[in-house]
Coordinates of C-alpha atoms in Angstrom, one line a residue:
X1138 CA -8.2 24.3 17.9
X1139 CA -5.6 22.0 19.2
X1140 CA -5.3 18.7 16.8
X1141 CA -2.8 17.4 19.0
X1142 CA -1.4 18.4 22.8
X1143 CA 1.1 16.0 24.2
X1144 CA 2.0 17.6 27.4
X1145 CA 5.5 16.4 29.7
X1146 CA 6.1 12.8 27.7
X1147 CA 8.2 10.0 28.8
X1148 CA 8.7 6.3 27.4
X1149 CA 10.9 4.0 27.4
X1150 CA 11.5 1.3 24.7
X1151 CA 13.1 -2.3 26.9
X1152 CA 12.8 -0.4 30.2
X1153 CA 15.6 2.6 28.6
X1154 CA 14.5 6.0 29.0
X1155 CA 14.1 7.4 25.7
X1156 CA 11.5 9.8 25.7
X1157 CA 12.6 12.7 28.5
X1158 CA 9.6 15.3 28.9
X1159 CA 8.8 16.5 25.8
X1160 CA 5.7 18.3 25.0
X1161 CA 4.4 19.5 21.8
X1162 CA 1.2 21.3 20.6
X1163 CA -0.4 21.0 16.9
X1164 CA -3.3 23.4 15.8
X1165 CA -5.3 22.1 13.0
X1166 CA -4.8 23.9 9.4
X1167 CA -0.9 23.3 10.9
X1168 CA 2.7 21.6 9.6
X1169 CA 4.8 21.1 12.1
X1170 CA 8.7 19.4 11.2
X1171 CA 10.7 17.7 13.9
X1172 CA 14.2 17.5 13.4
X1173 CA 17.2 15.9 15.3
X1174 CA 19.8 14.2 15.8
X1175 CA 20.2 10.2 15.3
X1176 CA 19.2 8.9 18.4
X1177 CA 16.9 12.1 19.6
X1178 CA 14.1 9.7 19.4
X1179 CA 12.5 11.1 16.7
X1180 CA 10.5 7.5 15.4
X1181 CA 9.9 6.8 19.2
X1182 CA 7.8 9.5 19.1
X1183 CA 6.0 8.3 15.9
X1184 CA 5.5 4.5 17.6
X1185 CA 4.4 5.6 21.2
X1186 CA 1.8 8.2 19.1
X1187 CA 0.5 5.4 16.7
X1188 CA 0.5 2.9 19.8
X1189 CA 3.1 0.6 19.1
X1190 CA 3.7 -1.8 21.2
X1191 CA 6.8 -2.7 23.4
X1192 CA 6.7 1.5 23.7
X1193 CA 5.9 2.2 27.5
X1194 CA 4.7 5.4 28.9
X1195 CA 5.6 6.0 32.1
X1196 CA 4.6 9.6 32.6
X1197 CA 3.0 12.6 31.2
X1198 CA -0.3 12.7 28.3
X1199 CA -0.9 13.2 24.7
X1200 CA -4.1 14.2 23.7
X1201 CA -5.5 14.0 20.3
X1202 CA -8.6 16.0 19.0
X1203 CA -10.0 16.1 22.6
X1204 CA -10.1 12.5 23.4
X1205 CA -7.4 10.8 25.7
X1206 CA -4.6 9.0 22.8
X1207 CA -2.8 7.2 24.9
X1208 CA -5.5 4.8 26.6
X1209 CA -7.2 4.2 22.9
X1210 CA -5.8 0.7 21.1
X1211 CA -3.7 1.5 17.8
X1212 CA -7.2 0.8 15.7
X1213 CA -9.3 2.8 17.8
X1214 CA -6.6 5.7 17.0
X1215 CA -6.4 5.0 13.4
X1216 CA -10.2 5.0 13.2
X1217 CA -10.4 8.6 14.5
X1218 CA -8.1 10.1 12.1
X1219 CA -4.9 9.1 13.0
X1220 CA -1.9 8.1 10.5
X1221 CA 1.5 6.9 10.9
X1222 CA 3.8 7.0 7.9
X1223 CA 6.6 4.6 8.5
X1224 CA 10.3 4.8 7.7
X1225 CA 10.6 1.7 6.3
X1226 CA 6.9 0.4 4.9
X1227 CA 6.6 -3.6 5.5
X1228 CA 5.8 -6.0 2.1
X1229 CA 3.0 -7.9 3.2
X1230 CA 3.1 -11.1 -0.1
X1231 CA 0.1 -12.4 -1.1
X1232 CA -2.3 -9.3 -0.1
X1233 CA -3.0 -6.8 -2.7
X1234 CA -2.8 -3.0 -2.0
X1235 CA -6.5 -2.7 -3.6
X1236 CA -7.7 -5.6 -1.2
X1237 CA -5.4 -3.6 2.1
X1238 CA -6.8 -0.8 1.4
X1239 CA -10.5 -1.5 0.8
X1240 CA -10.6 -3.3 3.7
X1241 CA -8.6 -0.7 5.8
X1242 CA -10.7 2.1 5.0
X1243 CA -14.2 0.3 5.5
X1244 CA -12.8 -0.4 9.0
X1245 CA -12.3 2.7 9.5
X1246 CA -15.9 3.7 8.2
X1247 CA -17.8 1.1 10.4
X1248 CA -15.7 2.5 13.2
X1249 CA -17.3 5.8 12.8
X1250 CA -20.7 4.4 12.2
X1251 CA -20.4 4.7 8.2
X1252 CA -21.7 2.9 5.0
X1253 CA -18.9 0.9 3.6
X1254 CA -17.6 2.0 0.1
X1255 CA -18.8 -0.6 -3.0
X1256 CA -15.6 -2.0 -4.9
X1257 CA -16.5 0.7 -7.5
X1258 CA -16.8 3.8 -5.4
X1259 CA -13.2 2.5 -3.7
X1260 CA -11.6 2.2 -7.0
X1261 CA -12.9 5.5 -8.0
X1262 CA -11.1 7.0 -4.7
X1263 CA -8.1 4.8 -4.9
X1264 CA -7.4 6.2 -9.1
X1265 CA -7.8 9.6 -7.6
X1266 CA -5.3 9.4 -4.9
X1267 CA -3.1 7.5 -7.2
X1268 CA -2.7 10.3 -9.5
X1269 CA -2.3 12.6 -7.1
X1270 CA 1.0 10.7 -6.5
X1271 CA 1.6 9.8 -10.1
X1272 CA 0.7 6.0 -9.0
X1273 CA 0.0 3.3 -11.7
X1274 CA -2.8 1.9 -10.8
X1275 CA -1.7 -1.5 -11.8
X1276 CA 1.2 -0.9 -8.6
X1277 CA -1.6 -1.0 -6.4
X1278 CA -3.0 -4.5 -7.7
X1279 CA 0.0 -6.2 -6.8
X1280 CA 1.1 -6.9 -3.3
X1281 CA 2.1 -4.5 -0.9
X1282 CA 5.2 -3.2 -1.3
X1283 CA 6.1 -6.3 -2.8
X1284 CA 9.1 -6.2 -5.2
X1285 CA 9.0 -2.1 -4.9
X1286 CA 11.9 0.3 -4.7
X1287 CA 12.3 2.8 -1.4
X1288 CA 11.0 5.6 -3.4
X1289 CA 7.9 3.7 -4.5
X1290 CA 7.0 2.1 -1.2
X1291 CA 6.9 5.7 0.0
X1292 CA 4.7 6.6 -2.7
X1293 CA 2.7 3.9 -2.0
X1294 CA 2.3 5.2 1.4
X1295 CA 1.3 8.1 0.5
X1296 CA -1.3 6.9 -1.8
X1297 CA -2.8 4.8 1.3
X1298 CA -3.0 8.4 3.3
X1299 CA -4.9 10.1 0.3
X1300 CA -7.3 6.9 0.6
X1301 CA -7.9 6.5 4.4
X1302 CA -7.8 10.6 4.8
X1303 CA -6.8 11.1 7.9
X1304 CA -6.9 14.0 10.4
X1305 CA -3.5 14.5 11.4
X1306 CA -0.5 12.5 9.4
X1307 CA 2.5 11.3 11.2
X1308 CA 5.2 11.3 8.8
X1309 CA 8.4 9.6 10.0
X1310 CA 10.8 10.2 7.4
X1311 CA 9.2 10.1 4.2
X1312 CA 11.7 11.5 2.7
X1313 CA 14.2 8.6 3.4
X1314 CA 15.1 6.7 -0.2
X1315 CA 13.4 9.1 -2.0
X1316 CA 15.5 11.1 -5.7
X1317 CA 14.6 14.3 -6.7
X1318 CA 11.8 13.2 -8.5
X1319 CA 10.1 10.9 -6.1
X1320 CA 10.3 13.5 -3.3
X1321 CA 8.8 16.5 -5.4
X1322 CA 6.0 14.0 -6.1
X1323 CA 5.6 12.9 -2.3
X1324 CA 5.5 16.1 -0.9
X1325 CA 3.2 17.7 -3.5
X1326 CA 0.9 14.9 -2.3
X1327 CA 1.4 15.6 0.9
X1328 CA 0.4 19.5 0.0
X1329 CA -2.5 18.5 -1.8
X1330 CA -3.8 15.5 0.6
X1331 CA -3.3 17.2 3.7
X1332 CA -2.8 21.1 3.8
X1333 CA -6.2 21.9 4.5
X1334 CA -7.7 23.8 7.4
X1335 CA -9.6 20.6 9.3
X1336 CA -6.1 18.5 9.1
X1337 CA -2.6 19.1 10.6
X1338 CA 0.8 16.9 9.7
X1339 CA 3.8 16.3 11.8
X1340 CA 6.3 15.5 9.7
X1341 CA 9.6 13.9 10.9
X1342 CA 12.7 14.3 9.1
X1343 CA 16.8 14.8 9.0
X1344 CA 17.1 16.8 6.2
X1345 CA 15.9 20.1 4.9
X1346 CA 15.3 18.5 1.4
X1347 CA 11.5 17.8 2.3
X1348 CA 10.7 21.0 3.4
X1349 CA 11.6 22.6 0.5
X1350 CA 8.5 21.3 -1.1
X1351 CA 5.9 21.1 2.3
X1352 CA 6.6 24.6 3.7
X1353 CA 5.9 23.6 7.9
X1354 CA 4.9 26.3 9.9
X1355 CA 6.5 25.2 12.9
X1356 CA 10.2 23.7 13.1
X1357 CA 11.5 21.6 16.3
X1358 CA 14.6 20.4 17.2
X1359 CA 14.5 17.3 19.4
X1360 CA 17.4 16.3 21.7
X1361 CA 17.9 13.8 24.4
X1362 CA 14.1 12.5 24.0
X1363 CA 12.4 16.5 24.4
X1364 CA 12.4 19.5 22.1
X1365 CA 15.1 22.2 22.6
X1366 CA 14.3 24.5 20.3
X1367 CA 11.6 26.0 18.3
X1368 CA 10.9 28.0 15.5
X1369 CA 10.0 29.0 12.1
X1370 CA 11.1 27.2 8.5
X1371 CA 14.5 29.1 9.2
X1372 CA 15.1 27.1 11.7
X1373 CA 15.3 23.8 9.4
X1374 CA 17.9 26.0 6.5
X1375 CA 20.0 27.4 10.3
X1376 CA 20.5 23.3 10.8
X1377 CA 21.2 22.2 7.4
X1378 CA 23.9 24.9 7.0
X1379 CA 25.3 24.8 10.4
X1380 CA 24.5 21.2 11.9
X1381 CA 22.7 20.5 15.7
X1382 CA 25.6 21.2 17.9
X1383 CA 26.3 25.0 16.6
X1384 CA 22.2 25.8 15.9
X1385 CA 21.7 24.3 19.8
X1386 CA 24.6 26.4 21.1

């Protein structure tokens, strides 16, 4: 079943053409990594997906789990499953990552036509997910991102995903600030969050480094605002050892 179909894609970001006719097709149960070059327009993909504004598409569709993506608001898509992992997370001072969350995810629950969780039977979630990602839970009392390193913003992140349990994860470069450590953690959350048969990840990367801990089943390499190439997790090891311009030749 396709998760996501985006089918012949253009935007542009300040009237520039960034996004050239690029299509892409995600199966649930699936990984799929995207991989390119700076400048490819890798995170313009991520934006015009999660509806970001000042992102304008000018041709083409993206489908996601049967209903029409691109004419829902960024709410409306974040309510039916959708989640965008940003590069660099913002610090939002003076509102607790309990109180975001909680909020967030009872939203999302009234969206769908859902009870809202008590305070207890979010904190029981919220010390689940936490763990997952080796989380204190005292980091998520304090403000978001507030006074956090790279590598724990991202695990922060991730934590938020494992609580608002999306259908399909938009990843844009988790693994961006991340050490050893902190990105065996991350992507053994990401295993155990979203590798499941009813979700599907897109993950978006420049290194091979992630992928050594979330197998994908699909690798992409995007140039010039489309993909040129497809393949298997060889692909990703072909790049890292040879770089875009040789792999693309």
């Amino acid at each position: 079943m396709n998760m996501l179909k985006i089918e012949n894609l253009h935007a542009t970001v300040a009237d520039k053409p960034i996004l050239k006719g690029l299509s892409l097709s995600i199966n649930a149960g699936e990984i799929h990594a995207i991989m390119g070059p700076n400048g490819a327009g890798k995170s313009t993909l991520s934006y015009v997906l999660g509806g970001r504004p000042g992102y304008e598409v000018t041709e083409g569709s993206a489908q996601f789990d049967g209903q029409d993506l691109l004419d829902m608001e960024p709410h409306e898509r974040a309510a039916a499953g959708l989640f965008l992992g940003f590069q660099y997370p913002v610090e939002i001072p003076g509102v607790s990552n309990v109180q975001f969350l909680r909020e967030a995810l009872n939203a999302q629950r009234k969206a769908r036509g859902e009870e809202p969780l008590s305070g207890g039977d979010f904190l029981k979630v919220a010390r689940e997910k936490a763990g997952l990602l080796k989380m204190d839970m005292d980091m998520l009392k304090r403000p978001v991102n507030v006074g956090f390193s790279g590598g724990e913003k991202k695990r922060n992140e991730m934590v938020q995903m494992g609580i608002l349990d999306p259908k399909l994860a938009i990843l844009d470069e988790t693994d961006s600030g991340l050490d050893i450590d902190a990105l065996r953690t991350v992507g053994d959350g990401i295993n155990a969050i979203m590798r499941r048969p009813d979700k599907a990840v897109l993950l978006i990367t420049h290194y091979q480094r992630l992928l050594d801990y979330v197998q994908p089943d699909f690798v992409h390499v995007l140039a010039a605002g489309r993909i040129v190439k497809s393949g298997g997790p060889e692909l990703a090891r072909e790049l890292e050892a040879h770089g875009y311009a040789e792999v693309m030749a």
